[in-house]
Coordinates of C-alpha atoms in Angstrom, one line a residue:
M224 CA -1.8 3.1 27.6
G225 CA -1.0 3.7 31.2
D226 CA 2.8 3.8 31.1
V227 CA 3.0 5.6 27.8
H228 CA 3.7 9.4 27.7
H229 CA 0.7 11.3 26.4
A230 CA 1.2 14.9 25.2
P231 CA -1.6 17.4 24.8
I232 CA -0.8 17.7 21.1
Q233 CA -2.9 17.2 18.0
E234 CA -1.0 17.3 14.8
R235 CA -2.8 18.3 11.6
F236 CA -1.1 18.5 8.2
V237 CA -2.1 18.8 4.5
G238 CA 0.5 18.8 1.8
P239 CA 2.8 16.7 -0.4
V240 CA 4.1 13.3 0.9
D241 CA 7.7 14.6 1.1
A242 CA 6.6 17.5 3.2
A243 CA 4.5 15.2 5.4
L244 CA 7.5 13.0 6.1
A245 CA 9.6 16.1 6.8
R246 CA 7.0 17.2 9.3
C247 CA 7.1 13.8 11.0
A248 CA 10.9 14.0 11.2
R249 CA 10.7 17.4 12.9
L250 CA 8.2 16.0 15.4
H251 CA 10.4 13.0 16.1
A252 CA 13.5 15.3 16.6
S253 CA 11.5 17.6 18.9
D254 CA 10.2 14.6 20.9
K255 CA 13.7 13.3 21.5
R256 CA 14.9 16.7 22.6
A257 CA 12.1 16.9 25.1
E258 CA 12.8 13.4 26.4
S259 CA 16.6 14.1 26.8
L260 CA 16.2 17.6 28.3
G261 CA 13.4 16.5 30.6
R262 CA 15.6 13.6 31.8
L263 CA 18.6 15.8 32.4
I264 CA 16.6 18.5 34.3
R265 CA 15.0 15.8 36.5
I266 CA 18.4 14.3 37.3
A267 CA 19.8 17.7 38.1
G268 CA 16.9 18.4 40.4
L269 CA 17.3 15.1 42.3
V270 CA 21.1 15.7 42.6
T271 CA 20.7 19.3 43.8
A272 CA 17.9 18.3 46.3
G273 CA 20.0 15.4 47.6
L274 CA 23.1 17.5 48.1
S275 CA 21.2 20.3 49.7
L276 CA 19.4 17.9 52.1
G277 CA 22.8 16.5 53.0
V278 CA 24.0 20.0 53.9
V279 CA 21.0 20.6 56.1
I280 CA 21.5 17.3 57.9
T281 CA 25.3 17.7 58.4
V282 CA 25.5 21.4 59.3
G283 CA 28.8 22.8 60.4
Q284 CA 29.7 25.7 62.6
D285 CA 27.8 28.3 60.5
V286 CA 24.4 26.7 61.3
R287 CA 22.3 29.5 60.1
G288 CA 24.1 29.9 56.8
A289 CA 24.2 26.1 56.2
L290 CA 20.4 25.8 56.9
I291 CA 19.6 28.7 54.6
G292 CA 21.8 27.5 51.8
G293 CA 20.6 23.9 52.2
F294 CA 16.9 24.8 52.1
V295 CA 17.4 27.2 49.2
G296 CA 19.2 24.4 47.3
L297 CA 16.5 22.0 48.2
A298 CA 13.9 24.3 46.9
V299 CA 15.9 24.8 43.6
G300 CA 16.2 21.0 43.3
V301 CA 12.5 20.5 43.7
L302 CA 11.7 23.2 41.2
L303 CA 14.2 21.6 38.7
F304 CA 12.5 18.2 39.2
V305 CA 9.1 19.7 38.6
A306 CA 10.3 21.5 35.5
G307 CA 11.7 18.2 34.2
M308 CA 8.4 16.5 34.7
L309 CA 6.6 19.4 32.9
M310 CA 8.9 18.8 30.0
R311 CA 7.3 15.4 29.5
R312 CA 4.2 17.2 28.3
G313 CA 6.0 17.5 25.0
D314 CA 7.0 13.9 25.0
I315 CA 4.7 12.3 22.4
E316 CA 3.9 8.6 22.0
D317 CA 6.5 7.2 19.6
R318 CA 4.2 4.4 18.3
K319 CA 1.7 6.8 16.8
L320 CA 4.2 8.9 15.0
E321 CA 6.2 5.8 13.8
I322 CA 3.0 4.3 12.2
V323 CA 2.5 7.4 10.0
R324 CA 6.3 7.6 9.2
F325 CA 6.5 4.0 8.3
V326 CA 3.4 3.9 6.1
L327 CA 4.2 7.1 4.2
A328 CA 7.8 6.1 3.7
R329 CA 6.9 2.7 2.3
L330 CA 4.0 3.9 0.2
G331 CA 5.7 7.1 -1.0
P332 CA 6.6 5.9 -4.5
E333 CA 3.0 4.7 -5.0
L334 CA 1.4 8.0 -4.0
S335 CA 0.3 10.7 -6.4
H336 CA 2.3 13.9 -5.9
K337 CA -0.5 15.9 -7.5
R338 CA -2.8 15.3 -4.6
P339 CA -2.0 16.1 -1.0
V340 CA -1.6 13.8 2.0
E341 CA -3.9 14.7 4.8
M342 CA -3.1 13.6 8.3
H343 CA -4.4 14.1 11.8
I344 CA -2.6 12.5 14.7
D345 CA -4.0 12.9 18.3
F346 CA -1.2 12.3 20.8
R347 CA -3.4 12.7 23.8
G348 CA -4.2 9.7 26.0
Y349 CA -7.4 7.7 25.5
T350 CA -8.9 9.1 28.8
V351 CA -9.9 12.3 26.9
A352 CA -12.6 10.2 25.1
Q353 CA -14.6 8.6 27.9
T354 CA -17.9 7.1 26.8
Q355 CA -19.0 5.7 30.2
G356 CA -17.7 5.2 33.7
G357 CA -17.8 5.9 37.4
K358 CA -15.4 6.3 40.3
H359 CA -13.4 3.1 39.7
F360 CA -14.4 2.3 36.1
G361 CA -14.1 3.9 32.7
A362 CA -14.8 2.9 29.1
Y363 CA -13.1 4.9 26.3
Q364 CA -13.2 5.2 22.5
H365 CA -10.5 7.4 21.2
P366 CA -10.0 8.1 17.4
W367 CA -6.4 9.1 17.2
L368 CA -5.4 8.7 13.5
D369 CA -6.9 9.9 10.3
L370 CA -4.7 9.6 7.3
S371 CA -5.7 9.9 3.6
F372 CA -3.9 10.0 0.3
V373 CA -4.3 9.2 -3.4
L374 CA -2.5 6.4 -5.2
L375 CA -0.9 6.7 -8.6
D376 CA -3.8 4.9 -10.2
G377 CA -6.2 7.5 -8.9
S378 CA -7.6 5.5 -6.0
Y379 CA -8.4 7.4 -2.9
V380 CA -7.4 5.8 0.4
R381 CA -8.4 6.8 3.9
V382 CA -7.1 5.1 7.1
R383 CA -8.6 5.7 10.5
A384 CA -7.5 4.2 13.8
V385 CA -9.6 4.1 17.0
L386 CA -8.5 2.8 20.4
H387 CA -11.2 1.1 22.5
A388 CA -10.2 0.8 26.1
K389 CA -11.6 -0.1 29.6
Q390 CA -9.9 0.7 32.9
K391 CA -10.7 -0.6 36.4
K392 CA -9.2 0.7 39.6
K393 CA -9.2 -1.2 42.9
P394 CA -7.8 0.5 46.0
K395 CA -5.5 -1.8 48.0
N396 CA -3.8 -1.2 51.4
K397 CA -0.6 0.3 50.0
Y398 CA -1.5 1.1 46.3
T399 CA -4.3 1.3 43.8
K400 CA -4.4 -1.7 41.4
V401 CA -5.2 -0.6 37.8
K402 CA -6.4 -3.1 35.2
E403 CA -6.6 -2.1 31.5
S404 CA -8.0 -3.9 28.5
A405 CA -7.7 -2.4 25.0
Y406 CA -7.9 -3.1 21.3
E407 CA -7.6 -1.0 18.2
V408 CA -9.8 -0.9 15.1
L409 CA -8.4 0.2 11.8
R410 CA -10.8 1.3 9.1
V411 CA -9.5 1.3 5.6
Q412 CA -11.7 3.1 3.0
V413 CA -10.9 2.9 -0.7
A414 CA -12.7 4.8 -3.5
P415 CA -12.1 3.9 -7.1
P416 CA -10.5 6.4 -9.5
S417 CA -12.7 9.0 -11.1
Q418 CA -15.2 7.8 -13.7
R419 CA -14.8 4.2 -12.3
T420 CA -16.8 2.1 -9.9
F421 CA -16.5 -1.2 -8.1
R422 CA -18.5 -3.9 -10.0
A423 CA -19.2 -6.1 -7.0
P424 CA -21.6 -5.0 -4.2
G425 CA -20.3 -7.6 -1.8
L426 CA -17.2 -9.6 -0.9
A427 CA -16.8 -12.8 -3.1
V428 CA -13.2 -13.7 -2.1
H429 CA -11.4 -14.6 1.1
P430 CA -9.2 -11.6 2.0
P431 CA -5.5 -12.1 2.8
K432 CA -5.1 -11.7 6.6
P433 CA -2.6 -9.2 7.8
H434 CA -0.3 -10.4 10.7
G435 CA -1.9 -9.7 14.1
L436 CA -5.2 -8.4 12.6
S437 CA -8.6 -9.9 12.0
L438 CA -11.3 -8.7 9.5
R439 CA -14.4 -7.5 11.3
R440 CA -16.4 -6.2 8.4
A441 CA -16.2 -5.6 4.7
L442 CA -18.6 -3.3 2.9
I443 CA -18.2 -2.9 -0.8
R444 CA -20.3 -0.5 -2.9
P445 CA -19.9 0.9 -6.4
V446 CA -18.6 4.2 -5.2
G447 CA -16.3 2.9 -2.5
A448 CA -15.4 0.2 0.0
E449 CA -14.6 -0.1 3.7
L450 CA -12.7 -2.9 5.3
V451 CA -12.5 -2.9 9.1
W452 CA -9.6 -4.7 10.8
S453 CA -9.1 -5.2 14.5
T454 CA -6.2 -6.2 16.8
S455 CA -6.5 -8.7 19.6
V456 CA -7.4 -7.5 23.1
L457 CA -4.4 -6.3 25.1
R458 CA -4.8 -6.8 28.9
R459 CA -2.5 -5.6 31.6
S460 CA -2.4 -4.5 35.3
T461 CA -0.2 -2.7 37.7
M462 CA 1.9 -4.5 40.4
P463 CA 2.6 -3.0 43.8
S464 CA 5.9 -1.6 42.4
G465 CA 3.9 0.4 39.9
I466 CA 5.3 -1.6 37.0
W467 CA 2.8 -2.8 34.4
N468 CA 2.3 -6.5 33.7
K469 CA 1.0 -7.1 30.2
D470 CA 0.3 -10.0 27.8
P471 CA 2.4 -10.5 24.6
E472 CA -0.4 -9.2 22.3
E473 CA 0.2 -5.8 20.8
L474 CA -1.7 -2.9 19.4
L475 CA -1.2 -1.4 15.9
D476 CA 2.3 -0.7 14.6
G477 CA 3.6 0.4 11.2
P478 CA 4.0 -3.0 9.6
R479 CA 0.5 -4.1 10.7
V480 CA -1.1 -0.9 9.3
L481 CA 0.8 -1.3 6.0
D482 CA -0.2 -5.0 5.8
A483 CA -3.8 -4.0 6.4
L484 CA -3.6 -1.4 3.6
I485 CA -2.0 -3.9 1.1
S486 CA -4.5 -6.7 2.1
S487 CA -7.5 -4.3 1.6
Y488 CA -6.2 -3.2 -1.8
K489 CA -5.5 -6.8 -2.9
T490 CA -8.9 -7.9 -1.6
L491 CA -10.7 -5.4 -3.7
A492 CA -8.6 -6.2 -6.8
L493 CA -9.3 -9.9 -6.4
N494 CA -12.9 -9.3 -5.8
E495 CA -13.2 -7.3 -9.0
R496 CA -11.5 -10.0 -11.0
S497 CA -13.7 -12.7 -9.4
H498 CA -16.9 -10.9 -10.5
A499 CA -15.5 -10.1 -13.9
A500 CA -14.7 -13.8 -14.7

């Protein structure tokens, strides 16, 4: 969303779950280094620029030397600040990475170590995926997560997350007011183990509802099933200070995605038992 750092990074990985978690840990460490270093460089730039500007304003007897030194220091300060801002390009959105880390860590003992985990995390902002818009309006549909793995019982699971967002801009006298609305859709696909099929072509049970998510669609076929979950709509806008106002609703997080996976799996098991009875 608007006040979240978005890095031009797309992470792709295929390998064992332990290696996937290690890769996530390295990304997390690199992200924190980028945050800290960028913050320090920006502060150094501001301090240097401030001191140099003070020298320029309060020049002593050596006017020429003071002015040259002051302006050079000011230029260095500006360059440091810009460099610190550029460091933010490596500052990824923590939420996206934490979802993957949380799910893999919790499900790790239930995953087959003979089959690889496949993950794709797109850390770019949703504005890279515009579907329609004009000068002051944009609609976006950004698929940012694709995670798949095989459970110990041989079931194949694929999880995909898509952010749907709209943005409106309204120029004011002293600032531009930005309004955003967004929700996320989580698609959970499950294929039965080899040589097995789902008996039921439809949903015959009421699925357990994960916290903060609602079921939009359930499609069950012999060769596989897909349950589509959705968050509530998050709405927010900027104030003249540039700070965002937002409602208490939230987008996806690790516990919600894990709940959706568990609810989907339980729903399919209950559905099978219901039709077998």
